[in-house]
XYZ file of C-alpha atoms in Angstrom:
647
model
C 0.000 0.000 0.000
C 1.542 3.330 -1.087
C 1.722 6.396 1.151
C -1.286 8.158 -0.476
C -3.684 5.245 0.058
C -2.351 4.511 3.529
C -3.020 8.110 4.565
C -6.540 7.968 3.075
C -7.204 4.677 4.910
C -6.094 6.173 8.239
C -8.181 9.281 7.665
C -11.270 7.158 6.955
C -10.660 5.095 10.083
C -10.320 8.284 12.117
C -13.552 9.659 10.594
C -15.461 6.452 11.391
C -14.092 6.446 14.950
C -15.007 10.117 15.360
C -18.559 9.566 14.095
C -19.027 6.530 16.364
C -17.599 8.357 19.381
C -19.806 11.389 18.691
C -22.867 9.138 18.401
C -22.146 7.458 21.735
C -21.558 10.767 23.515
C -24.725 12.328 22.091
C -26.751 9.246 23.049
C -25.490 9.469 26.605
C -26.196 13.207 26.853
C -29.332 14.048 24.853
C -29.246 17.793 24.192
C -32.838 18.225 23.108
C -34.307 17.777 26.618
C -32.825 20.981 28.012
C -35.772 23.052 29.276
C -38.285 20.180 29.114
C -40.756 20.463 32.001
C -42.934 17.932 33.813
C -45.531 18.875 36.435
C -46.440 16.391 39.189
C -49.935 16.693 40.691
C -50.478 14.137 43.428
C -53.480 13.305 45.613
C -55.940 15.523 43.762
C -58.785 13.407 45.252
C -61.231 14.800 42.723
C -64.887 14.582 43.604
C -66.945 15.711 40.645
C -69.133 18.361 42.271
C -71.113 18.839 39.068
C -71.318 15.238 37.875
C -74.550 13.448 37.054
C -75.578 9.912 37.916
C -76.287 7.661 34.934
C -78.992 5.684 36.742
C -80.588 8.114 39.205
C -82.169 11.558 38.744
C -80.777 12.894 42.027
C -78.651 15.979 41.301
C -77.467 17.051 44.756
C -78.439 20.276 46.531
C -79.236 23.573 44.858
C -76.599 26.232 45.463
C -78.433 29.559 45.906
C -75.270 31.463 44.979
C -74.947 29.942 41.490
C -78.300 28.320 40.759
C -76.483 25.021 40.106
C -77.008 21.655 41.759
C -73.937 20.361 43.570
C -72.845 16.933 44.847
C -70.782 17.972 47.853
C -69.738 16.453 51.166
C -70.445 18.129 54.501
C -68.018 20.585 56.041
C -68.116 18.483 59.221
C -66.785 15.466 57.334
C -63.930 17.274 55.616
C -62.824 19.015 58.813
C -62.363 15.579 60.406
C -60.459 14.244 57.395
C -56.820 14.712 56.404
C -58.071 15.931 53.042
C -60.592 18.413 51.734
C -63.428 16.853 49.722
C -65.012 19.768 47.869
C -62.861 22.880 47.342
C -60.022 20.786 45.895
C -62.155 20.507 42.741
C -61.604 24.227 42.122
C -57.952 23.938 43.205
C -57.386 21.240 40.575
C -58.774 23.514 37.867
C -56.613 26.384 39.151
C -53.503 24.169 39.055
C -54.258 23.068 35.484
C -54.776 26.698 34.477
C -51.404 27.559 36.009
C -49.769 24.687 34.132
C -51.360 25.782 30.865
C -50.224 29.375 31.452
C -46.649 28.148 31.940
C -46.946 26.148 28.683
C -45.997 22.892 30.421
C -46.734 19.965 28.115
C -46.235 16.931 30.372
C -48.184 16.278 33.574
C -47.873 13.225 35.827
C -50.483 12.271 38.417
C -48.979 9.940 41.064
C -52.253 8.371 42.211
C -55.286 9.250 44.326
C -56.658 11.481 41.602
C -60.254 10.621 42.589
C -62.175 10.245 45.841
C -62.366 6.437 45.786
C -62.317 5.445 42.122
C -66.093 5.792 41.702
C -67.498 5.909 38.136
C -68.956 9.408 38.541
C -65.623 10.862 39.661
C -63.526 8.945 37.121
C -65.792 10.265 34.364
C -65.395 13.767 35.761
C -61.594 13.444 35.834
C -61.495 12.053 32.287
C -63.605 14.955 31.055
C -61.351 17.588 32.657
C -58.103 15.989 31.473
C -59.472 15.554 27.950
C -60.443 19.242 27.833
C -56.980 20.433 28.826
C -55.315 17.910 26.567
C -57.312 19.126 23.573
C -57.145 22.846 24.347
C -53.502 23.116 25.432
C -51.922 19.985 23.936
C -50.972 18.715 27.418
C -50.101 15.039 27.772
C -51.171 13.425 31.047
C -49.618 10.313 32.580
C -51.358 8.532 35.434
C -50.438 5.788 37.848
C -52.524 4.113 40.513
C -53.114 5.154 44.121
C -54.628 3.298 47.059
C -57.867 5.235 46.426
C -57.970 4.356 42.729
C -58.437 1.516 42.766
C -59.336 0.825 46.403
C -59.054 -2.882 45.617
C -58.132 -5.003 42.606
C -61.780 -5.671 41.748
C -64.963 -3.588 41.788
C -66.991 -3.465 45.000
C -70.200 -1.918 46.311
C -69.742 1.090 48.511
C -70.969 4.586 49.313
C -70.755 7.592 51.608
C -73.144 8.781 54.291
C -71.741 12.309 54.516
C -72.914 14.109 51.388
C -74.748 17.338 52.151
C -78.474 17.082 51.606
C -81.630 19.133 51.786
C -82.127 21.410 54.813
C -78.542 20.866 55.963
C -79.016 17.205 56.797
C -76.515 14.576 55.696
C -77.340 12.707 52.495
C -76.243 9.059 52.307
C -75.506 7.828 48.769
C -74.748 4.130 48.240
C -74.308 1.817 45.284
C -76.707 -0.822 46.549
C -79.904 -0.846 48.554
C -79.559 -2.069 52.135
C -75.926 -1.063 52.647
C -76.789 1.759 55.039
C -79.663 2.566 57.396
C -80.062 6.321 57.912
C -81.109 8.162 61.040
C -83.934 10.200 59.538
C -83.776 12.851 62.242
C -80.347 13.966 60.997
C -80.071 12.257 57.585
C -82.076 12.113 54.394
C -83.232 8.767 52.940
C -80.515 6.864 51.059
C -79.944 7.593 47.380
C -78.956 4.454 45.446
C -76.738 4.621 42.349
C -74.140 2.267 40.891
C -72.044 5.327 40.042
C -70.845 5.568 43.646
C -69.394 2.034 43.758
C -65.630 1.600 43.874
C -64.184 0.430 40.579
C -61.296 -2.009 40.307
C -58.376 -2.049 37.878
C -60.576 -2.781 34.873
C -62.860 0.221 35.363
C -60.071 2.634 36.322
C -57.749 1.805 33.428
C -60.562 1.678 30.884
C -62.000 5.015 32.016
C -58.580 6.695 31.932
C -57.044 4.758 29.037
C -55.919 7.876 27.176
C -53.576 9.037 29.950
C -50.678 6.610 29.897
C -52.279 3.369 31.019
C -52.361 2.283 27.348
C -49.998 3.068 24.446
C -50.557 5.901 22.024
C -49.300 5.991 18.442
C -47.404 9.226 19.104
C -45.346 7.688 21.944
C -41.776 6.787 20.937
C -41.824 3.803 23.303
C -44.231 2.209 25.786
C -43.746 -0.984 27.792
C -44.858 -2.874 30.908
C -43.078 -5.211 33.351
C -44.513 -8.103 31.331
C -43.866 -6.994 27.737
C -41.173 -8.957 25.865
C -40.012 -6.365 23.303
C -37.543 -3.520 23.825
C -37.145 -0.009 22.436
C -35.089 -1.314 19.509
C -37.818 -3.613 18.131
C -40.787 -1.623 19.465
C -44.043 -1.219 17.578
C -47.445 0.174 18.506
C -49.051 -3.160 17.616
C -46.823 -5.045 20.052
C -47.512 -2.476 22.755
C -51.271 -2.681 22.203
C -51.171 -6.425 22.751
C -48.988 -6.093 25.841
C -51.339 -3.440 27.251
C -54.298 -5.813 27.552
C -55.121 -6.199 31.245
C -55.035 -9.985 30.838
C -51.351 -9.642 29.895
C -50.523 -7.487 32.940
C -51.177 -9.804 35.876
C -49.078 -11.529 38.542
C -49.642 -13.733 41.589
C -49.562 -11.524 44.681
C -49.576 -14.808 46.596
C -49.939 -18.289 45.072
C -53.366 -18.615 43.475
C -54.261 -14.920 43.761
C -53.828 -13.252 40.389
C -54.162 -9.456 40.291
C -53.177 -6.757 37.772
C -50.038 -4.627 37.800
C -50.473 -1.625 35.496
C -46.965 -0.179 35.778
C -45.549 1.200 32.520
C -42.679 3.192 31.080
C -43.319 5.697 28.301
C -41.193 7.862 26.025
C -43.374 10.881 25.134
C -40.451 12.811 23.637
C -37.075 11.645 22.327
C -34.742 10.997 25.254
C -37.246 11.155 28.131
C -38.529 8.002 29.831
C -41.281 8.392 32.401
C -41.681 5.368 34.642
C -45.150 5.067 36.205
C -44.929 2.457 38.970
C -48.070 0.768 40.240
C -47.086 0.386 43.912
C -50.443 -1.014 45.018
C -50.118 -4.417 46.693
C -53.393 -6.078 47.642
C -52.475 -8.939 49.959
C -55.231 -11.560 50.522
C -56.687 -11.589 54.028
C -57.168 -15.357 53.874
C -55.237 -17.909 51.831
C -58.339 -20.060 51.366
C -60.665 -17.266 50.258
C -62.162 -16.545 46.845
C -59.475 -14.932 44.615
C -62.190 -12.902 42.848
C -63.871 -11.637 46.026
C -62.888 -7.951 46.405
C -63.513 -8.133 50.154
C -60.823 -10.791 50.531
C -57.995 -8.314 49.875
C -56.329 -5.924 52.294
C -56.092 -2.284 51.264
C -52.864 -1.065 49.672
C -51.897 1.930 51.835
C -48.765 0.228 53.246
C -46.990 0.800 49.942
C -43.470 -0.370 49.134
C -42.942 -2.457 52.267
C -45.320 -4.960 50.693
C -43.640 -4.625 47.292
C -40.497 -6.141 48.841
C -42.414 -9.234 49.888
C -45.271 -9.609 47.397
C -44.381 -7.705 44.225
C -40.670 -8.358 43.772
C -40.848 -8.427 39.982
C -41.100 -4.621 40.041
C -37.545 -4.322 41.378
C -36.161 -6.473 38.557
C -38.161 -4.463 36.022
C -36.849 -1.154 37.402
C -33.327 -2.571 37.200
C -33.781 -3.612 33.559
C -35.349 -0.311 32.497
C -32.721 1.727 34.371
C -29.902 -0.197 32.705
C -31.480 0.212 29.266
C -32.056 3.935 29.863
C -28.418 4.401 30.862
C -27.221 2.410 27.866
C -29.297 4.475 25.438
C -28.684 7.836 27.132
C -32.316 8.321 28.189
C -33.298 10.519 31.127
C -35.372 8.310 33.441
C -37.856 9.943 35.824
C -39.952 7.659 38.049
C -43.191 8.391 39.860
C -45.649 6.365 41.903
C -48.148 6.928 44.670
C -46.066 5.732 47.600
C -42.891 7.191 49.148
C -39.642 5.232 48.856
C -37.880 7.009 51.760
C -38.911 7.953 55.312
C -41.191 10.972 54.883
C -40.928 12.048 58.544
C -37.540 13.723 58.079
C -35.947 10.667 59.712
C -37.903 11.308 62.912
C -39.942 8.091 62.765
C -37.991 6.451 65.613
C -38.709 9.376 67.953
C -42.349 9.526 66.822
C -42.728 5.839 67.658
C -41.167 6.355 71.093
C -43.342 9.387 71.864
C -46.686 8.347 70.385
C -46.481 4.576 70.010
C -46.130 2.258 66.991
C -49.710 2.635 65.759
C -49.852 6.420 65.511
C -49.189 8.838 62.676
C -49.493 6.087 60.048
C -46.051 4.749 60.922
C -46.970 1.550 59.083
C -46.707 3.599 55.887
C -43.083 4.575 56.502
C -40.936 2.562 54.052
C -38.229 0.439 55.636
C -34.648 1.310 54.668
C -34.499 -1.749 52.419
C -36.948 -0.078 50.010
C -34.616 2.803 49.152
C -31.640 0.432 49.044
C -33.313 -1.935 46.572
C -34.502 0.769 44.194
C -31.306 2.835 44.387
C -29.190 -0.227 43.629
C -31.634 -1.081 40.833
C -30.545 2.175 39.196
C -33.313 4.586 40.114
C -32.013 8.136 40.672
C -35.121 10.226 41.261
C -38.676 9.362 42.283
C -41.785 11.465 42.856
C -44.292 10.124 45.393
C -47.498 11.220 47.066
C -49.860 9.448 49.473
C -48.984 11.359 52.653
C -50.208 14.840 51.602
C -46.908 16.373 52.697
C -44.053 18.331 51.152
C -40.695 16.635 51.719
C -37.398 15.567 50.157
C -35.530 12.421 51.184
C -32.085 11.165 50.186
C -30.475 7.747 50.613
C -27.063 6.520 49.451
C -26.401 2.784 49.565
C -23.228 0.916 50.481
C -22.612 0.519 46.752
C -22.594 4.288 46.356
C -25.960 4.583 44.577
C -28.117 7.569 45.552
C -31.911 7.849 45.348
C -33.757 11.145 45.826
C -37.428 10.799 46.821
C -39.574 13.903 46.336
C -42.890 13.982 48.179
C -45.489 15.913 46.213
C -47.994 17.907 48.293
C -51.731 17.404 47.844
C -54.023 20.008 46.334
C -56.549 18.877 48.959
C -54.495 19.737 52.045
C -52.150 22.306 53.602
C -50.144 23.678 51.710
C -51.767 23.021 48.304
C -49.064 22.763 45.654
C -47.562 20.776 42.807
C -43.971 19.994 41.851
C -42.405 21.233 38.626
C -39.341 19.480 37.215
C -37.240 21.247 34.591
C -34.457 19.334 32.874
C -31.202 21.282 32.726
C -27.840 20.506 31.151
C -25.320 17.956 32.421
C -27.660 15.559 34.275
C -29.170 18.271 36.502
C -32.893 18.791 37.095
C -34.468 21.831 38.733
C -37.376 21.205 41.140
C -39.815 23.957 42.076
C -42.798 23.744 44.426
C -45.653 25.751 42.928
C -48.209 26.702 45.565
C -51.843 27.185 44.594
C -52.818 29.970 46.968
C -55.531 31.798 45.062
C -58.309 29.642 43.642
C -61.290 31.123 41.780
C -64.517 29.651 43.146
C -63.007 28.216 46.348
C -65.782 29.963 48.353
C -68.589 29.064 45.949
C -70.130 26.547 48.352
C -70.017 28.672 51.515
C -73.782 29.413 51.549
C -74.471 25.674 51.586
C -72.114 25.225 54.549
C -74.029 27.942 56.405
C -77.184 25.872 55.900
C -75.360 22.839 57.316
C -74.071 24.846 60.285
C -77.555 26.139 61.130
C -78.920 22.602 61.113
C -76.109 21.363 63.388
C -76.835 24.244 65.765
C -80.528 23.340 65.807
C -79.551 19.796 66.802
C -77.212 21.110 69.546
C -74.425 19.073 67.972
C -71.328 18.644 70.123
C -67.930 19.496 68.687
C -69.366 21.619 65.905
C -66.896 23.053 63.399
C -65.759 26.672 63.547
C -67.834 28.780 61.161
C -64.984 31.305 60.875
C -63.518 29.073 58.176
C -66.112 30.722 55.931
C -64.386 34.078 56.490
C -61.116 32.985 54.871
C -59.994 35.185 51.986
C -58.183 32.658 49.764
C -57.579 28.946 49.291
C -54.245 29.000 51.126
C -55.942 30.390 54.235
C -58.797 27.907 53.797
C -56.400 24.938 53.877
C -54.570 26.457 56.851
C -57.873 26.789 58.713
C -58.678 23.206 57.718
C -55.436 22.058 59.344
C -56.111 24.046 62.523
C -59.582 22.513 62.787
C -58.073 19.062 62.250
C -55.762 19.705 65.181
C -58.657 20.859 67.359
C -61.290 18.303 66.337
C -59.184 15.199 65.716
C -55.418 15.304 66.217
C -55.428 16.525 69.827
C -57.498 13.570 70.984
C -56.170 10.963 68.556
C -52.427 11.600 68.457
C -51.109 12.589 71.861
C -50.788 10.964 75.292
C -53.502 12.601 77.413
C -51.102 13.721 80.165
C -48.784 15.409 77.638
C -51.691 17.048 75.781
C -53.305 18.393 78.979
C -49.985 19.736 80.210
C -49.075 21.262 76.861
C -52.362 23.106 76.349
C -52.002 24.902 79.698
C -48.588 26.308 78.817
C -47.553 29.676 77.481
C -44.418 30.250 75.440
C -42.880 32.023 78.404
C -43.643 29.049 80.688
C -41.909 26.737 78.234
C -38.918 29.046 78.111
C -38.472 28.871 81.888
C -39.154 25.140 82.076
C -36.437 24.610 79.473
C -33.949 25.932 82.069
C -35.428 24.513 85.296
C -33.126 22.166 87.179
C -35.182 19.828 89.353
C -35.602 16.165 90.151
C -39.381 16.580 89.862
C -41.541 16.221 86.799
C -42.524 19.387 84.874
C -46.150 19.017 85.907
C -45.189 18.999 89.577
C -43.006 22.095 89.130
C -45.699 24.026 87.259
C -48.404 23.224 89.813
C -46.210 24.196 92.783
C -44.199 27.248 91.718
C -44.051 28.450 95.341
C -42.355 25.241 96.471
C -39.943 25.457 93.534
C -39.496 29.229 93.755
C -35.702 29.023 93.905
C -35.427 26.733 90.885
C -37.979 28.822 88.976
C -36.171 32.112 89.685
C -32.818 30.664 88.664
C -34.388 29.354 85.435
C -35.896 32.767 84.698
C -32.498 34.424 85.049
C -30.800 31.801 82.894
C -33.405 32.000 80.136
C -33.300 35.824 80.212
C -29.539 35.758 79.690
C -29.903 33.244 76.855
C -32.491 35.464 75.154
C -30.226 38.496 75.490
C -27.361 36.616 73.848
C -29.660 35.764 70.941
C -31.168 39.270 70.682
C -34.651 38.178 71.758
C -37.052 39.356 74.452
C -39.324 37.448 76.813
C -42.285 39.304 75.278
C -41.524 37.634 71.929
C -42.734 34.365 73.436
C -46.338 35.535 73.711
C -47.760 32.384 72.160
C -49.419 29.311 73.658
C -48.700 25.596 73.707
C -51.613 25.180 71.298
C -49.981 27.636 68.872
C -46.806 25.561 69.015
C -48.755 22.380 68.257
C -50.424 23.982 65.233
C -47.037 25.108 63.903
C -45.698 21.613 64.556
C -48.351 20.223 62.190
C -47.708 23.011 59.687
C -44.040 22.066 59.415
C -44.885 18.381 59.303
C -47.234 18.950 56.359
C -45.456 21.654 54.408
C -41.786 21.536 55.455
C -40.084 24.869 54.729
C -43.200 26.161 52.944
C -44.760 26.507 56.418
C -42.591 29.555 57.058
C -45.158 31.528 55.060
C -47.553 31.131 57.996
C -45.247 30.480 60.957
C -42.826 33.286 60.111
C -39.052 33.278 60.459
C -39.184 35.145 63.781
C -41.404 32.516 65.415
C -39.329 29.709 63.902
C -36.220 31.268 65.455
C -37.951 31.323 68.845
C -38.742 27.621 68.547
C -35.118 26.886 67.725
C -33.854 28.919 70.695
C -36.330 27.162 72.988
C -35.095 23.801 71.699
C -31.439 24.668 72.165
C -32.082 25.823 75.722
C -34.021 22.662 76.492
C -31.389 20.332 75.023
C -28.650 22.082 77.036
C -30.486 21.431 80.292
C -32.558 18.296 79.743
C -30.749 16.153 77.180
C -30.403 13.358 79.755
C -33.985 13.558 81.094
C -35.172 10.175 79.868
C -36.218 8.596 83.163
C -39.699 7.326 83.988
C -39.685 9.594 87.061
C -39.816 12.627 84.758
C -42.111 11.540 81.887
C -43.032 15.058 80.740
C -39.381 16.057 80.397
C -38.767 12.991 78.252
C -41.889 13.608 76.154
C -40.907 17.248 75.641
C -37.395 16.151 74.650
C -38.785 13.798 71.998
C -41.300 16.382 70.808
C -38.592 18.990 70.258
C -36.263 16.510 68.536
C -39.059 15.689 66.081
C -39.976 19.339 65.593
C -36.384 20.343 64.882
C -36.010 17.551 62.339
C -39.111 18.860 60.598
C -37.482 22.309 60.435
C -33.892 21.340 59.587
C -33.928 18.712 56.862
C -33.229 18.588 53.115
C -34.440 21.461 50.834
C -38.054 20.908 49.823
C -39.119 24.139 48.114
C -36.789 25.049 45.215
C -33.672 22.977 44.592
C -31.668 21.067 42.026
C -30.845 17.375 41.854
C -27.736 16.079 40.116
C -28.908 12.789 38.603
C -25.334 11.571 38.362
C -24.219 12.180 41.965
C -27.559 12.508 43.774
C -26.519 15.879 45.209
C -29.422 18.115 46.279
C -28.746 21.850 46.305
C -31.176 24.390 47.715
C -31.948 27.486 45.622
C -33.018 30.572 47.515
């Protein structure tokens, strides 16, 4: 070979190598996703206020403000629930309007998008999503929640707490004989099949256009059971794989139930993984596999995936590896959290309140994060708990998983998460609060009718009518939380001795108690200040000096123990977003109080001083709620797992 041809040969080899190398690099770092946005709306819990029953002429109650009939639940019921039932309808519309205004084209709903998967509400959701899809070209992607479906198969059900004529409750059930009303306070039962709880078949069929089934415009769509890959993909293959009969597994031997997880590529380079985390474990091994009542509910989440739905972990591993190989950006979402959502305070919560409080059974064990991180998952959006939170776990193998808890639009603080893909494996996460909602007060006249009826019945524990004076949806959800604390949480959550002691305290009392040195319990000291006058005076002097060093005054602590409890729940629900209502000044006071307490009572764990120990645990939990990972606006490096706050 002469010099001329040898040089040409080498140049061609170099060109081929360069083209191959460039192809590999570009596949690993897709440039076209920069600026792509995905909104995550979790736990919408839509109840179609303006829906109509297909088999019953009942239309609800007439709203004198609008002249429309409305199917709404009572205010009493929603102020005893961890979620709002009615006003979240308007909040959902407001969130979708905000998304449309921002020109966001991809929206994921991580479960619990309806009340309980009833036909009337699923139809209402489908109608709303279809409208926004058509008008704004938004693509919606849905996965399951423990409320939709409530069980793997359809079941009769109903609610007794709709609002009826004259302010009475209106029971509505799917079958006659399921409920016997008290006609002095309730209207006769309305019967309609549209209030039954649908199973997988009804849910996926009713919402088939929103990810559960393939679409011809998707670049790729697959399930844990499909046998093709993205290289030999076709819409025809996907359509066959999407049949519910081809998406089943044995949750236990002999009990076959669906798994409607899927991965979809709506735009070149982006893979959205919608994980169906519902695990319906049979109550009895010898029961009827088709009997919906034979299955436990799915609220436990991923702890049961480890034992009864292991194929999901292998599927996540395969998809993650394929995404990495092809240079796809993989974003996962499901209904359930993968990491402790209590800011790693679950151990203290268990010690203070007991193992059966605060839904501790829903806290994922550490093995969950380990399994999914080592399977290759980098980022996951969850819901379920109606809280705003960010969790991070790094395994022994060096793999990091970031779990982002999406707030609910039906609870304090109403918000959604917005992910924006940036360059170099970085995503930007914003928490978009929905504070102002047109129509949020549209039903207030009907609540006044309910309130008047409850007054006429001399009902005990009646709700506070001042909630109807709130000026916006943010304040409405805040009032909802405060009423929850008053009407439910105080009695349900706390040891009676701690609650009674706490509610008698002022902020200034707590400040002094944080410095008191005594062998007696706090309750004994507070009841007998004269006997403990020396200790009390010394504590006052010490706390005054501490305040001076931190540029605070005793008068700043002009709040009550009840105020502290409310703020405790605010931080638990909203994380750093709660500062909008608590304020930085009050938060600083809580931190100073905690520091003073820990300096003087860190070792007070004895049974002889139970209140000191309970206060110690309470403040540890509270400080974890206030001091954890950024949860408002931050970035996540998908390569390293690093979370960086942006303020």
